[in-house]
Amino acid sequence: AQSVTQLDSQVPVFEEAPVELRCNYSSSVSVYLFWYVQYPNQGLQLLLKYLSGSTLVKGINGFEAEFNKSQTSFHLRKPSVHISDTAEYFCAVRQTGANNLFFGTGTRLTVIP
Amino acid sequence: EAGVVQSPRYKIIEKKQPVAFWCNPISGHNTLYWYLQNLGQGPELLIRYENEEAVDDSQLPKDRFSAERLKGVDSTLKIQPAELGDSAVYLCASSLGTGRTEAFFGQGTRLTVV
């Protein structure tokens, strides 16, 4: 079985500062990894995904994430945040060859003007 | 291309009443998911369909919840009777059905049971 841990439930950061949202996963088999963003009263939107190949993946809105197999991590980063980045961010994992997607509990990013 | 469509967006009902949610996935997506999202939590899988077959419903409380996906396209999730603890957001998602592709989510139905 897979599980996802998002260590920080809330992350406040000033506008134009860098941010890192942490995600660790556990799985006995290889996995695909995803980051989703959820704006208030909206569904989830895919930011980026890691399937294979380069461990550094770039997504929409200037976000990127790095897959670290030895540390079983998939942290999300952005070098300079905007007010519009205020939202809930979810890390998710799917076992390769399977279809179920398991989510972490989310990190609420608040960008302070 | 239209995304995943859910209705209604919001629903308020009294406890012990029935309620139903509808989802229309992206055209051509064989896999359909229903997720439950409690306030401040991540989505939790209730049921997954591959075409019209429910292949994983282990987390669906079958005493009061039911779902169907007739003809392998749109789907309905029903609660009867609803309890106060069922207040949450119900998310529908769809994907092409292979592990490499992402799931696309609808906007969700926010259920309030009073």
JSON list of C-alpha atoms in Angstrom, two decimals:
[
{"chain": "A", "resi": 1, "resn": "ALA", "atom": "CA", "xyz": [0.00, 0.00, 0.00]},
{"chain": "A", "resi": 2, "resn": "GLN", "atom": "CA", "xyz": [1.07, 3.56, -0.60]},
{"chain": "A", "resi": 3, "resn": "SER", "atom": "CA", "xyz": [0.82, 6.55, 1.67]},
{"chain": "A", "resi": 4, "resn": "VAL", "atom": "CA", "xyz": [1.70, 10.21, 1.42]},
{"chain": "A", "resi": 5, "resn": "THR", "atom": "CA", "xyz": [2.85, 12.54, 4.18]},
{"chain": "A", "resi": 6, "resn": "GLN", "atom": "CA", "xyz": [2.76, 16.29, 3.85]},
{"chain": "A", "resi": 7, "resn": "LEU", "atom": "CA", "xyz": [4.68, 17.52, 6.84]},
{"chain": "A", "resi": 8, "resn": "ASP", "atom": "CA", "xyz": [3.41, 21.07, 6.92]},
{"chain": "A", "resi": 9, "resn": "SER", "atom": "CA", "xyz": [-0.30, 21.77, 7.20]},
{"chain": "A", "resi": 10, "resn": "GLN", "atom": "CA", "xyz": [0.18, 25.52, 6.77]},
{"chain": "A", "resi": 11, "resn": "VAL", "atom": "CA", "xyz": [2.96, 27.54, 5.17]},
{"chain": "A", "resi": 12, "resn": "PRO", "atom": "CA", "xyz": [2.85, 31.35, 5.30]},
{"chain": "A", "resi": 13, "resn": "VAL", "atom": "CA", "xyz": [5.32, 33.15, 3.06]},
{"chain": "A", "resi": 14, "resn": "PHE", "atom": "CA", "xyz": [5.82, 36.73, 1.93]},
{"chain": "A", "resi": 15, "resn": "GLU", "atom": "CA", "xyz": [5.17, 37.71, -1.65]},
{"chain": "A", "resi": 16, "resn": "GLU", "atom": "CA", "xyz": [8.17, 37.23, -3.96]},
{"chain": "A", "resi": 17, "resn": "ALA", "atom": "CA", "xyz": [9.90, 34.95, -1.44]},
{"chain": "A", "resi": 18, "resn": "PRO", "atom": "CA", "xyz": [10.78, 31.35, -2.32]},
{"chain": "A", "resi": 19, "resn": "VAL", "atom": "CA", "xyz": [8.74, 28.45, -0.99]},
{"chain": "A", "resi": 20, "resn": "GLU", "atom": "CA", "xyz": [9.12, 24.70, -0.56]},
{"chain": "A", "resi": 21, "resn": "LEU", "atom": "CA", "xyz": [6.21, 22.41, 0.25]},
{"chain": "A", "resi": 22, "resn": "ARG", "atom": "CA", "xyz": [7.34, 19.04, 1.50]},
{"chain": "A", "resi": 23, "resn": "CYS", "atom": "CA", "xyz": [6.00, 15.64, 0.49]},
{"chain": "A", "resi": 24, "resn": "ASN", "atom": "CA", "xyz": [7.22, 12.19, 1.47]},
{"chain": "A", "resi": 25, "resn": "TYR", "atom": "CA", "xyz": [5.74, 8.92, 0.32]},
{"chain": "A", "resi": 26, "resn": "SER", "atom": "CA", "xyz": [6.00, 5.29, 1.25]},
{"chain": "A", "resi": 27, "resn": "SER", "atom": "CA", "xyz": [5.64, 2.44, -1.19]},
{"chain": "A", "resi": 28, "resn": "SER", "atom": "CA", "xyz": [7.19, -0.97, -1.69]},
{"chain": "A", "resi": 29, "resn": "VAL", "atom": "CA", "xyz": [7.00, -0.61, -5.46]},
{"chain": "A", "resi": 30, "resn": "SER", "atom": "CA", "xyz": [7.75, 2.09, -7.99]},
{"chain": "A", "resi": 31, "resn": "VAL", "atom": "CA", "xyz": [5.32, 4.98, -8.13]},
{"chain": "A", "resi": 32, "resn": "TYR", "atom": "CA", "xyz": [4.17, 7.96, -10.09]},
{"chain": "A", "resi": 33, "resn": "LEU", "atom": "CA", "xyz": [3.96, 11.23, -8.19]},
{"chain": "A", "resi": 34, "resn": "PHE", "atom": "CA", "xyz": [1.70, 14.25, -8.64]},
{"chain": "A", "resi": 35, "resn": "TRP", "atom": "CA", "xyz": [1.13, 17.69, -7.18]},
{"chain": "A", "resi": 36, "resn": "TYR", "atom": "CA", "xyz": [-2.32, 19.22, -7.39]},
{"chain": "A", "resi": 37, "resn": "VAL", "atom": "CA", "xyz": [-3.52, 22.71, -6.41]},
{"chain": "A", "resi": 38, "resn": "GLN", "atom": "CA", "xyz": [-6.98, 23.52, -5.10]},
{"chain": "A", "resi": 39, "resn": "TYR", "atom": "CA", "xyz": [-8.30, 27.06, -5.04]},
{"chain": "A", "resi": 40, "resn": "PRO", "atom": "CA", "xyz": [-11.24, 27.89, -2.74]},
{"chain": "A", "resi": 41, "resn": "ASN", "atom": "CA", "xyz": [-14.46, 26.17, -3.76]},
{"chain": "A", "resi": 42, "resn": "GLN", "atom": "CA", "xyz": [-12.78, 24.55, -6.75]},
{"chain": "A", "resi": 43, "resn": "GLY", "atom": "CA", "xyz": [-11.73, 21.09, -7.76]},
{"chain": "A", "resi": 44, "resn": "LEU", "atom": "CA", "xyz": [-8.13, 19.95, -7.99]},
{"chain": "A", "resi": 45, "resn": "GLN", "atom": "CA", "xyz": [-5.90, 21.07, -10.83]},
{"chain": "A", "resi": 46, "resn": "LEU", "atom": "CA", "xyz": [-2.70, 19.29, -11.80]},
{"chain": "A", "resi": 47, "resn": "LEU", "atom": "CA", "xyz": [0.48, 21.31, -11.25]},
{"chain": "A", "resi": 48, "resn": "LEU", "atom": "CA", "xyz": [3.03, 18.71, -12.33]},
{"chain": "A", "resi": 49, "resn": "LYS", "atom": "CA", "xyz": [3.79, 15.01, -12.38]},
{"chain": "A", "resi": 50, "resn": "TYR", "atom": "CA", "xyz": [6.76, 12.68, -12.21]},
{"chain": "A", "resi": 51, "resn": "LEU", "atom": "CA", "xyz": [6.49, 9.52, -14.28]},
{"chain": "A", "resi": 52, "resn": "SER", "atom": "CA", "xyz": [10.08, 8.64, -15.15]},
{"chain": "A", "resi": 53, "resn": "GLY", "atom": "CA", "xyz": [13.28, 10.16, -16.49]},
{"chain": "A", "resi": 54, "resn": "SER", "atom": "CA", "xyz": [14.62, 13.45, -15.18]},
{"chain": "A", "resi": 55, "resn": "THR", "atom": "CA", "xyz": [14.07, 13.80, -11.47]},
{"chain": "A", "resi": 56, "resn": "LEU", "atom": "CA", "xyz": [13.42, 17.53, -11.77]},
{"chain": "A", "resi": 57, "resn": "VAL", "atom": "CA", "xyz": [10.01, 18.23, -13.24]},
{"chain": "A", "resi": 58, "resn": "LYS", "atom": "CA", "xyz": [8.57, 21.59, -14.15]},
{"chain": "A", "resi": 59, "resn": "GLY", "atom": "CA", "xyz": [4.92, 22.44, -14.00]},
{"chain": "A", "resi": 60, "resn": "ILE", "atom": "CA", "xyz": [2.52, 25.27, -14.49]},
{"chain": "A", "resi": 61, "resn": "ASN", "atom": "CA", "xyz": [2.65, 28.65, -12.77]},
{"chain": "A", "resi": 62, "resn": "GLY", "atom": "CA", "xyz": [6.42, 28.47, -12.27]},
{"chain": "A", "resi": 63, "resn": "PHE", "atom": "CA", "xyz": [6.36, 25.48, -9.91]},
{"chain": "A", "resi": 64, "resn": "GLU", "atom": "CA", "xyz": [8.85, 22.62, -10.02]},
{"chain": "A", "resi": 65, "resn": "ALA", "atom": "CA", "xyz": [9.43, 19.49, -7.98]},
{"chain": "A", "resi": 66, "resn": "GLU", "atom": "CA", "xyz": [12.31, 17.10, -7.50]},
{"chain": "A", "resi": 67, "resn": "PHE", "atom": "CA", "xyz": [11.91, 13.35, -7.12]},
{"chain": "A", "resi": 68, "resn": "ASN", "atom": "CA", "xyz": [14.38, 11.86, -4.65]},
{"chain": "A", "resi": 69, "resn": "LYS", "atom": "CA", "xyz": [14.09, 8.10, -4.59]},
{"chain": "A", "resi": 70, "resn": "SER", "atom": "CA", "xyz": [16.55, 7.53, -1.74]},
{"chain": "A", "resi": 71, "resn": "GLN", "atom": "CA", "xyz": [14.68, 9.94, 0.51]},
{"chain": "A", "resi": 72, "resn": "THR", "atom": "CA", "xyz": [11.27, 8.99, -0.90]},
{"chain": "A", "resi": 73, "resn": "SER", "atom": "CA", "xyz": [10.46, 12.66, -1.31]},
{"chain": "A", "resi": 74, "resn": "PHE", "atom": "CA", "xyz": [8.84, 14.84, -3.94]},
{"chain": "A", "resi": 75, "resn": "HIS", "atom": "CA", "xyz": [9.09, 18.41, -2.64]},
{"chain": "A", "resi": 76, "resn": "LEU", "atom": "CA", "xyz": [7.41, 21.26, -4.49]},
{"chain": "A", "resi": 77, "resn": "ARG", "atom": "CA", "xyz": [9.26, 24.55, -4.98]},
{"chain": "A", "resi": 78, "resn": "LYS", "atom": "CA", "xyz": [8.76, 27.98, -6.44]},
{"chain": "A", "resi": 79, "resn": "PRO", "atom": "CA", "xyz": [11.51, 30.63, -6.45]},
{"chain": "A", "resi": 80, "resn": "SER", "atom": "CA", "xyz": [9.17, 33.61, -6.10]},
{"chain": "A", "resi": 81, "resn": "VAL", "atom": "CA", "xyz": [5.55, 33.34, -5.03]},
{"chain": "A", "resi": 82, "resn": "HIS", "atom": "CA", "xyz": [2.64, 35.59, -5.95]},
{"chain": "A", "resi": 83, "resn": "ILE", "atom": "CA", "xyz": [-0.52, 36.46, -4.09]},
{"chain": "A", "resi": 84, "resn": "SER", "atom": "CA", "xyz": [-2.43, 34.30, -6.57]},
{"chain": "A", "resi": 85, "resn": "ASP", "atom": "CA", "xyz": [-0.51, 31.22, -5.38]},
{"chain": "A", "resi": 86, "resn": "THR", "atom": "CA", "xyz": [-2.51, 31.22, -2.15]},
{"chain": "A", "resi": 87, "resn": "ALA", "atom": "CA", "xyz": [-4.28, 27.86, -2.22]},
{"chain": "A", "resi": 88, "resn": "GLU", "atom": "CA", "xyz": [-4.23, 24.30, -0.89]},
{"chain": "A", "resi": 89, "resn": "TYR", "atom": "CA", "xyz": [-1.60, 22.00, -2.36]},
{"chain": "A", "resi": 90, "resn": "PHE", "atom": "CA", "xyz": [-1.89, 18.21, -2.42]},
{"chain": "A", "resi": 91, "resn": "CYS", "atom": "CA", "xyz": [0.76, 15.64, -3.11]},
{"chain": "A", "resi": 92, "resn": "ALA", "atom": "CA", "xyz": [-0.48, 12.33, -4.54]},
{"chain": "A", "resi": 93, "resn": "VAL", "atom": "CA", "xyz": [1.01, 8.95, -5.38]},
{"chain": "A", "resi": 94, "resn": "ARG", "atom": "CA", "xyz": [-0.03, 6.15, -7.70]},
{"chain": "A", "resi": 95, "resn": "GLN", "atom": "CA", "xyz": [1.61, 2.76, -7.93]},
{"chain": "A", "resi": 96, "resn": "THR", "atom": "CA", "xyz": [2.88, 2.07, -11.44]},
{"chain": "A", "resi": 97, "resn": "GLY", "atom": "CA", "xyz": [0.49, -0.25, -13.21]},
{"chain": "A", "resi": 98, "resn": "ALA", "atom": "CA", "xyz": [-2.36, 0.65, -10.91]},
{"chain": "A", "resi": 99, "resn": "ASN", "atom": "CA", "xyz": [-5.05, 3.29, -11.10]},
{"chain": "A", "resi": 100, "resn": "ASN", "atom": "CA", "xyz": [-5.81, 4.31, -7.53]},
{"chain": "A", "resi": 101, "resn": "LEU", "atom": "CA", "xyz": [-4.48, 7.73, -6.56]},
{"chain": "A", "resi": 102, "resn": "PHE", "atom": "CA", "xyz": [-3.68, 8.38, -2.90]},
{"chain": "A", "resi": 103, "resn": "PHE", "atom": "CA", "xyz": [-3.49, 11.92, -1.52]},
{"chain": "A", "resi": 104, "resn": "GLY", "atom": "CA", "xyz": [-1.72, 13.60, 1.34]},
{"chain": "A", "resi": 105, "resn": "THR", "atom": "CA", "xyz": [-3.60, 15.79, 3.80]},
{"chain": "A", "resi": 106, "resn": "GLY", "atom": "CA", "xyz": [-2.61, 18.97, 2.01]},
{"chain": "A", "resi": 107, "resn": "THR", "atom": "CA", "xyz": [-0.59, 22.11, 2.73]},
{"chain": "A", "resi": 108, "resn": "ARG", "atom": "CA", "xyz": [-2.27, 25.48, 2.83]},
{"chain": "A", "resi": 109, "resn": "LEU", "atom": "CA", "xyz": [0.03, 28.07, 1.27]},
{"chain": "A", "resi": 110, "resn": "THR", "atom": "CA", "xyz": [-0.74, 31.64, 2.27]},
{"chain": "A", "resi": 111, "resn": "VAL", "atom": "CA", "xyz": [1.14, 34.39, 0.46]},
{"chain": "A", "resi": 112, "resn": "ILE", "atom": "CA", "xyz": [1.40, 37.56, 2.52]},
{"chain": "A", "resi": 113, "resn": "PRO", "atom": "CA", "xyz": [1.55, 40.92, 0.71]},
{"chain": "B", "resi": 1, "resn": "GLU", "atom": "CA", "xyz": [-12.88, 20.08, -24.60]},
{"chain": "B", "resi": 2, "resn": "ALA", "atom": "CA", "xyz": [-15.22, 20.06, -21.63]},
{"chain": "B", "resi": 3, "resn": "GLY", "atom": "CA", "xyz": [-13.81, 19.02, -18.29]},
{"chain": "B", "resi": 4, "resn": "VAL", "atom": "CA", "xyz": [-15.40, 16.83, -15.66]},
{"chain": "B", "resi": 5, "resn": "VAL", "atom": "CA", "xyz": [-18.84, 18.17, -14.88]},
{"chain": "B", "resi": 6, "resn": "GLN", "atom": "CA", "xyz": [-20.52, 17.69, -11.54]},
{"chain": "B", "resi": 7, "resn": "SER", "atom": "CA", "xyz": [-23.92, 18.74, -10.28]},
{"chain": "B", "resi": 8, "resn": "PRO", "atom": "CA", "xyz": [-25.19, 20.17, -8.13]},
{"chain": "B", "resi": 9, "resn": "ARG", "atom": "CA", "xyz": [-22.40, 22.43, -6.83]},
{"chain": "B", "resi": 10, "resn": "TYR", "atom": "CA", "xyz": [-24.04, 22.83, -3.47]},
{"chain": "B", "resi": 11, "resn": "LYS", "atom": "CA", "xyz": [-26.68, 20.83, -1.63]},
{"chain": "B", "resi": 12, "resn": "ILE", "atom": "CA", "xyz": [-28.25, 21.33, 1.77]},
{"chain": "B", "resi": 13, "resn": "ILE", "atom": "CA", "xyz": [-30.46, 18.59, 3.14]},
{"chain": "B", "resi": 14, "resn": "GLU", "atom": "CA", "xyz": [-31.88, 17.49, 6.46]},
{"chain": "B", "resi": 15, "resn": "LYS", "atom": "CA", "xyz": [-30.49, 14.38, 8.08]},
{"chain": "B", "resi": 16, "resn": "LYS", "atom": "CA", "xyz": [-32.17, 11.11, 7.16]},
{"chain": "B", "resi": 17, "resn": "GLN", "atom": "CA", "xyz": [-33.05, 12.49, 3.70]},
{"chain": "B", "resi": 18, "resn": "PRO", "atom": "CA", "xyz": [-31.64, 10.95, 0.51]},
{"chain": "B", "resi": 19, "resn": "VAL", "atom": "CA", "xyz": [-29.30, 12.84, -1.80]},
{"chain": "B", "resi": 20, "resn": "ALA", "atom": "CA", "xyz": [-27.72, 12.14, -5.16]},
{"chain": "B", "resi": 21, "resn": "PHE", "atom": "CA", "xyz": [-24.73, 13.60, -6.98]},
{"chain": "B", "resi": 22, "resn": "TRP", "atom": "CA", "xyz": [-24.10, 13.39, -10.70]},
{"chain": "B", "resi": 23, "resn": "CYS", "atom": "CA", "xyz": [-20.84, 13.32, -12.63]},
{"chain": "B", "resi": 24, "resn": "ASN", "atom": "CA", "xyz": [-20.09, 13.44, -16.34]},
{"chain": "B", "resi": 25, "resn": "PRO", "atom": "CA", "xyz": [-16.44, 12.56, -17.03]},
{"chain": "B", "resi": 26, "resn": "ILE", "atom": "CA", "xyz": [-14.26, 13.75, -19.87]},
{"chain": "B", "resi": 27, "resn": "SER", "atom": "CA", "xyz": [-15.22, 12.04, -23.10]},
{"chain": "B", "resi": 28, "resn": "GLY", "atom": "CA", "xyz": [-13.19, 8.88, -23.70]},
{"chain": "B", "resi": 29, "resn": "HIS", "atom": "CA", "xyz": [-12.04, 8.52, -20.11]},
{"chain": "B", "resi": 30, "resn": "ASN", "atom": "CA", "xyz": [-12.63, 4.95, -19.01]},
{"chain": "B", "resi": 31, "resn": "THR", "atom": "CA", "xyz": [-11.71, 5.42, -15.37]},
{"chain": "B", "resi": 32, "resn": "LEU", "atom": "CA", "xyz": [-14.01, 7.34, -13.05]},
{"chain": "B", "resi": 33, "resn": "TYR", "atom": "CA", "xyz": [-13.40, 8.06, -9.40]},
{"chain": "B", "resi": 34, "resn": "TRP", "atom": "CA", "xyz": [-15.54, 9.37, -6.57]},
{"chain": "B", "resi": 35, "resn": "TYR", "atom": "CA", "xyz": [-13.62, 10.99, -3.74]},
{"chain": "B", "resi": 36, "resn": "LEU", "atom": "CA", "xyz": [-14.73, 12.33, -0.37]},
{"chain": "B", "resi": 37, "resn": "GLN", "atom": "CA", "xyz": [-12.98, 15.44, 0.93]},
{"chain": "B", "resi": 38, "resn": "ASN", "atom": "CA", "xyz": [-13.58, 16.48, 4.51]},
{"chain": "B", "resi": 39, "resn": "LEU", "atom": "CA", "xyz": [-12.74, 20.00, 5.58]},
{"chain": "B", "resi": 40, "resn": "GLY", "atom": "CA", "xyz": [-9.00, 20.49, 5.83]},
{"chain": "B", "resi": 41, "resn": "GLN", "atom": "CA", "xyz": [-8.23, 17.02, 4.53]},
{"chain": "B", "resi": 42, "resn": "GLY", "atom": "CA", "xyz": [-7.06, 15.45, 1.32]},
{"chain": "B", "resi": 43, "resn": "PRO", "atom": "CA", "xyz": [-9.43, 13.54, -0.96]},
{"chain": "B", "resi": 44, "resn": "GLU", "atom": "CA", "xyz": [-10.16, 9.95, 0.03]},
{"chain": "B", "resi": 45, "resn": "LEU", "atom": "CA", "xyz": [-11.23, 7.42, -2.56]},
{"chain": "B", "resi": 46, "resn": "LEU", "atom": "CA", "xyz": [-14.77, 6.09, -2.24]},
{"chain": "B", "resi": 47, "resn": "ILE", "atom": "CA", "xyz": [-15.08, 4.10, -5.44]},
{"chain": "B", "resi": 48, "resn": "ARG", "atom": "CA", "xyz": [-13.32, 3.62, -8.76]},
{"chain": "B", "resi": 49, "resn": "TYR", "atom": "CA", "xyz": [-14.91, 2.48, -11.99]},
{"chain": "B", "resi": 50, "resn": "GLU", "atom": "CA", "xyz": [-13.25, 1.00, -15.03]},
{"chain": "B", "resi": 51, "resn": "ASN", "atom": "CA", "xyz": [-15.91, 1.53, -17.70]},
{"chain": "B", "resi": 52, "resn": "GLU", "atom": "CA", "xyz": [-19.14, 0.34, -16.04]},
{"chain": "B", "resi": 53, "resn": "GLU", "atom": "CA", "xyz": [-17.47, -1.97, -13.54]},
{"chain": "B", "resi": 54, "resn": "ALA", "atom": "CA", "xyz": [-16.79, -0.90, -9.95]},
{"chain": "B", "resi": 55, "resn": "VAL", "atom": "CA", "xyz": [-13.29, -2.31, -9.47]},
{"chain": "B", "resi": 56, "resn": "ASP", "atom": "CA", "xyz": [-12.55, -0.78, -6.07]},
{"chain": "B", "resi": 57, "resn": "ASP", "atom": "CA", "xyz": [-15.35, 0.09, -3.67]},
{"chain": "B", "resi": 58, "resn": "SER", "atom": "CA", "xyz": [-13.64, -1.06, -0.49]},
{"chain": "B", "resi": 59, "resn": "GLN", "atom": "CA", "xyz": [-13.95, 2.40, 1.11]},
{"chain": "B", "resi": 60, "resn": "LEU", "atom": "CA", "xyz": [-17.59, 2.95, 0.19]},
{"chain": "B", "resi": 61, "resn": "PRO", "atom": "CA", "xyz": [-19.92, 2.70, 3.22]},
{"chain": "B", "resi": 62, "resn": "LYS", "atom": "CA", "xyz": [-22.32, 0.30, 1.59]},
{"chain": "B", "resi": 63, "resn": "ASP", "atom": "CA", "xyz": [-25.00, 0.52, 4.24]},
{"chain": "B", "resi": 64, "resn": "ARG", "atom": "CA", "xyz": [-25.94, 4.01, 3.08]},
{"chain": "B", "resi": 65, "resn": "PHE", "atom": "CA", "xyz": [-23.88, 4.82, -0.01]},
{"chain": "B", "resi": 66, "resn": "SER", "atom": "CA", "xyz": [-24.40, 3.48, -3.49]},
{"chain": "B", "resi": 67, "resn": "ALA", "atom": "CA", "xyz": [-23.05, 4.36, -6.90]},
{"chain": "B", "resi": 68, "resn": "GLU", "atom": "CA", "xyz": [-23.67, 3.42, -10.48]},
{"chain": "B", "resi": 69, "resn": "ARG", "atom": "CA", "xyz": [-22.13, 4.08, -13.84]},
{"chain": "B", "resi": 70, "resn": "LEU", "atom": "CA", "xyz": [-24.54, 2.84, -16.41]},
{"chain": "B", "resi": 71, "resn": "LYS", "atom": "CA", "xyz": [-23.15, 2.46, -19.93]},
{"chain": "B", "resi": 72, "resn": "GLY", "atom": "CA", "xyz": [-19.71, 3.37, -18.63]},
{"chain": "B", "resi": 73, "resn": "VAL", "atom": "CA", "xyz": [-20.12, 7.11, -19.06]},
{"chain": "B", "resi": 74, "resn": "ASP", "atom": "CA", "xyz": [-21.73, 9.34, -16.43]},
{"chain": "B", "resi": 75, "resn": "SER", "atom": "CA", "xyz": [-22.13, 8.28, -12.84]},
{"chain": "B", "resi": 76, "resn": "THR", "atom": "CA", "xyz": [-24.36, 8.88, -9.86]},
{"chain": "B", "resi": 77, "resn": "LEU", "atom": "CA", "xyz": [-23.43, 8.67, -6.19]},
{"chain": "B", "resi": 78, "resn": "LYS", "atom": "CA", "xyz": [-26.27, 8.34, -3.72]},
{"chain": "B", "resi": 79, "resn": "ILE", "atom": "CA", "xyz": [-26.55, 8.59, 0.05]},
{"chain": "B", "resi": 80, "resn": "GLN", "atom": "CA", "xyz": [-29.64, 7.25, 1.80]},
{"chain": "B", "resi": 81, "resn": "PRO", "atom": "CA", "xyz": [-30.20, 8.22, 4.51]},
{"chain": "B", "resi": 82, "resn": "ALA", "atom": "CA", "xyz": [-27.78, 11.08, 5.00]},
{"chain": "B", "resi": 83, "resn": "GLU", "atom": "CA", "xyz": [-26.15, 11.67, 8.38]},
{"chain": "B", "resi": 84, "resn": "LEU", "atom": "CA", "xyz": [-24.64, 14.82, 9.84]},
{"chain": "B", "resi": 85, "resn": "GLY", "atom": "CA", "xyz": [-21.15, 13.36, 9.39]},
{"chain": "B", "resi": 86, "resn": "ASP", "atom": "CA", "xyz": [-21.66, 13.10, 5.64]},
{"chain": "B", "resi": 87, "resn": "SER", "atom": "CA", "xyz": [-21.22, 16.85, 5.30]},
{"chain": "B", "resi": 88, "resn": "ALA", "atom": "CA", "xyz": [-18.22, 17.20, 3.01]},
{"chain": "B", "resi": 89, "resn": "VAL", "atom": "CA", "xyz": [-17.20, 17.85, -0.58]},
{"chain": "B", "resi": 90, "resn": "TYR", "atom": "CA", "xyz": [-17.73, 15.00, -3.01]},
{"chain": "B", "resi": 91, "resn": "LEU", "atom": "CA", "xyz": [-15.29, 15.08, -5.90]},
{"chain": "B", "resi": 92, "resn": "CYS", "atom": "CA", "xyz": [-15.54, 13.22, -9.16]},
{"chain": "B", "resi": 93, "resn": "ALA", "atom": "CA", "xyz": [-12.49, 12.62, -11.34]},
{"chain": "B", "resi": 94, "resn": "SER", "atom": "CA", "xyz": [-11.72, 10.77, -14.53]},
{"chain": "B", "resi": 95, "resn": "SER", "atom": "CA", "xyz": [-8.65, 9.53, -16.35]},
{"chain": "B", "resi": 96, "resn": "LEU", "atom": "CA", "xyz": [-7.71, 7.59, -19.45]},
{"chain": "B", "resi": 97, "resn": "GLY", "atom": "CA", "xyz": [-7.25, 4.58, -17.25]},
{"chain": "B", "resi": 98, "resn": "THR", "atom": "CA", "xyz": [-3.54, 3.98, -17.43]},
{"chain": "B", "resi": 99, "resn": "GLY", "atom": "CA", "xyz": [-1.21, 4.58, -14.52]},
{"chain": "B", "resi": 100, "resn": "ARG", "atom": "CA", "xyz": [0.85, 7.20, -16.33]},
{"chain": "B", "resi": 101, "resn": "THR", "atom": "CA", "xyz": [-1.94, 9.67, -16.86]},
{"chain": "B", "resi": 102, "resn": "GLU", "atom": "CA", "xyz": [-3.28, 12.15, -14.39]},
{"chain": "B", "resi": 103, "resn": "ALA", "atom": "CA", "xyz": [-6.80, 12.32, -13.05]},
{"chain": "B", "resi": 104, "resn": "PHE", "atom": "CA", "xyz": [-8.90, 15.35, -13.97]},
{"chain": "B", "resi": 105, "resn": "PHE", "atom": "CA", "xyz": [-11.24, 16.64, -11.30]},
{"chain": "B", "resi": 106, "resn": "GLY", "atom": "CA", "xyz": [-14.61, 18.27, -11.35]},
{"chain": "B", "resi": 107, "resn": "GLN", "atom": "CA", "xyz": [-15.43, 21.24, -9.14]},
{"chain": "B", "resi": 108, "resn": "GLY", "atom": "CA", "xyz": [-17.10, 19.05, -6.56]},
{"chain": "B", "resi": 109, "resn": "THR", "atom": "CA", "xyz": [-20.43, 19.02, -4.76]},
{"chain": "B", "resi": 110, "resn": "ARG", "atom": "CA", "xyz": [-20.46, 20.56, -1.31]},
{"chain": "B", "resi": 111, "resn": "LEU", "atom": "CA", "xyz": [-22.98, 18.69, 0.83]},
{"chain": "B", "resi": 112, "resn": "THR", "atom": "CA", "xyz": [-24.29, 20.13, 4.07]},
{"chain": "B", "resi": 113, "resn": "VAL", "atom": "CA", "xyz": [-26.47, 17.91, 6.24]},
{"chain": "B", "resi": 114, "resn": "VAL", "atom": "CA", "xyz": [-28.43, 19.78, 8.91]}
]
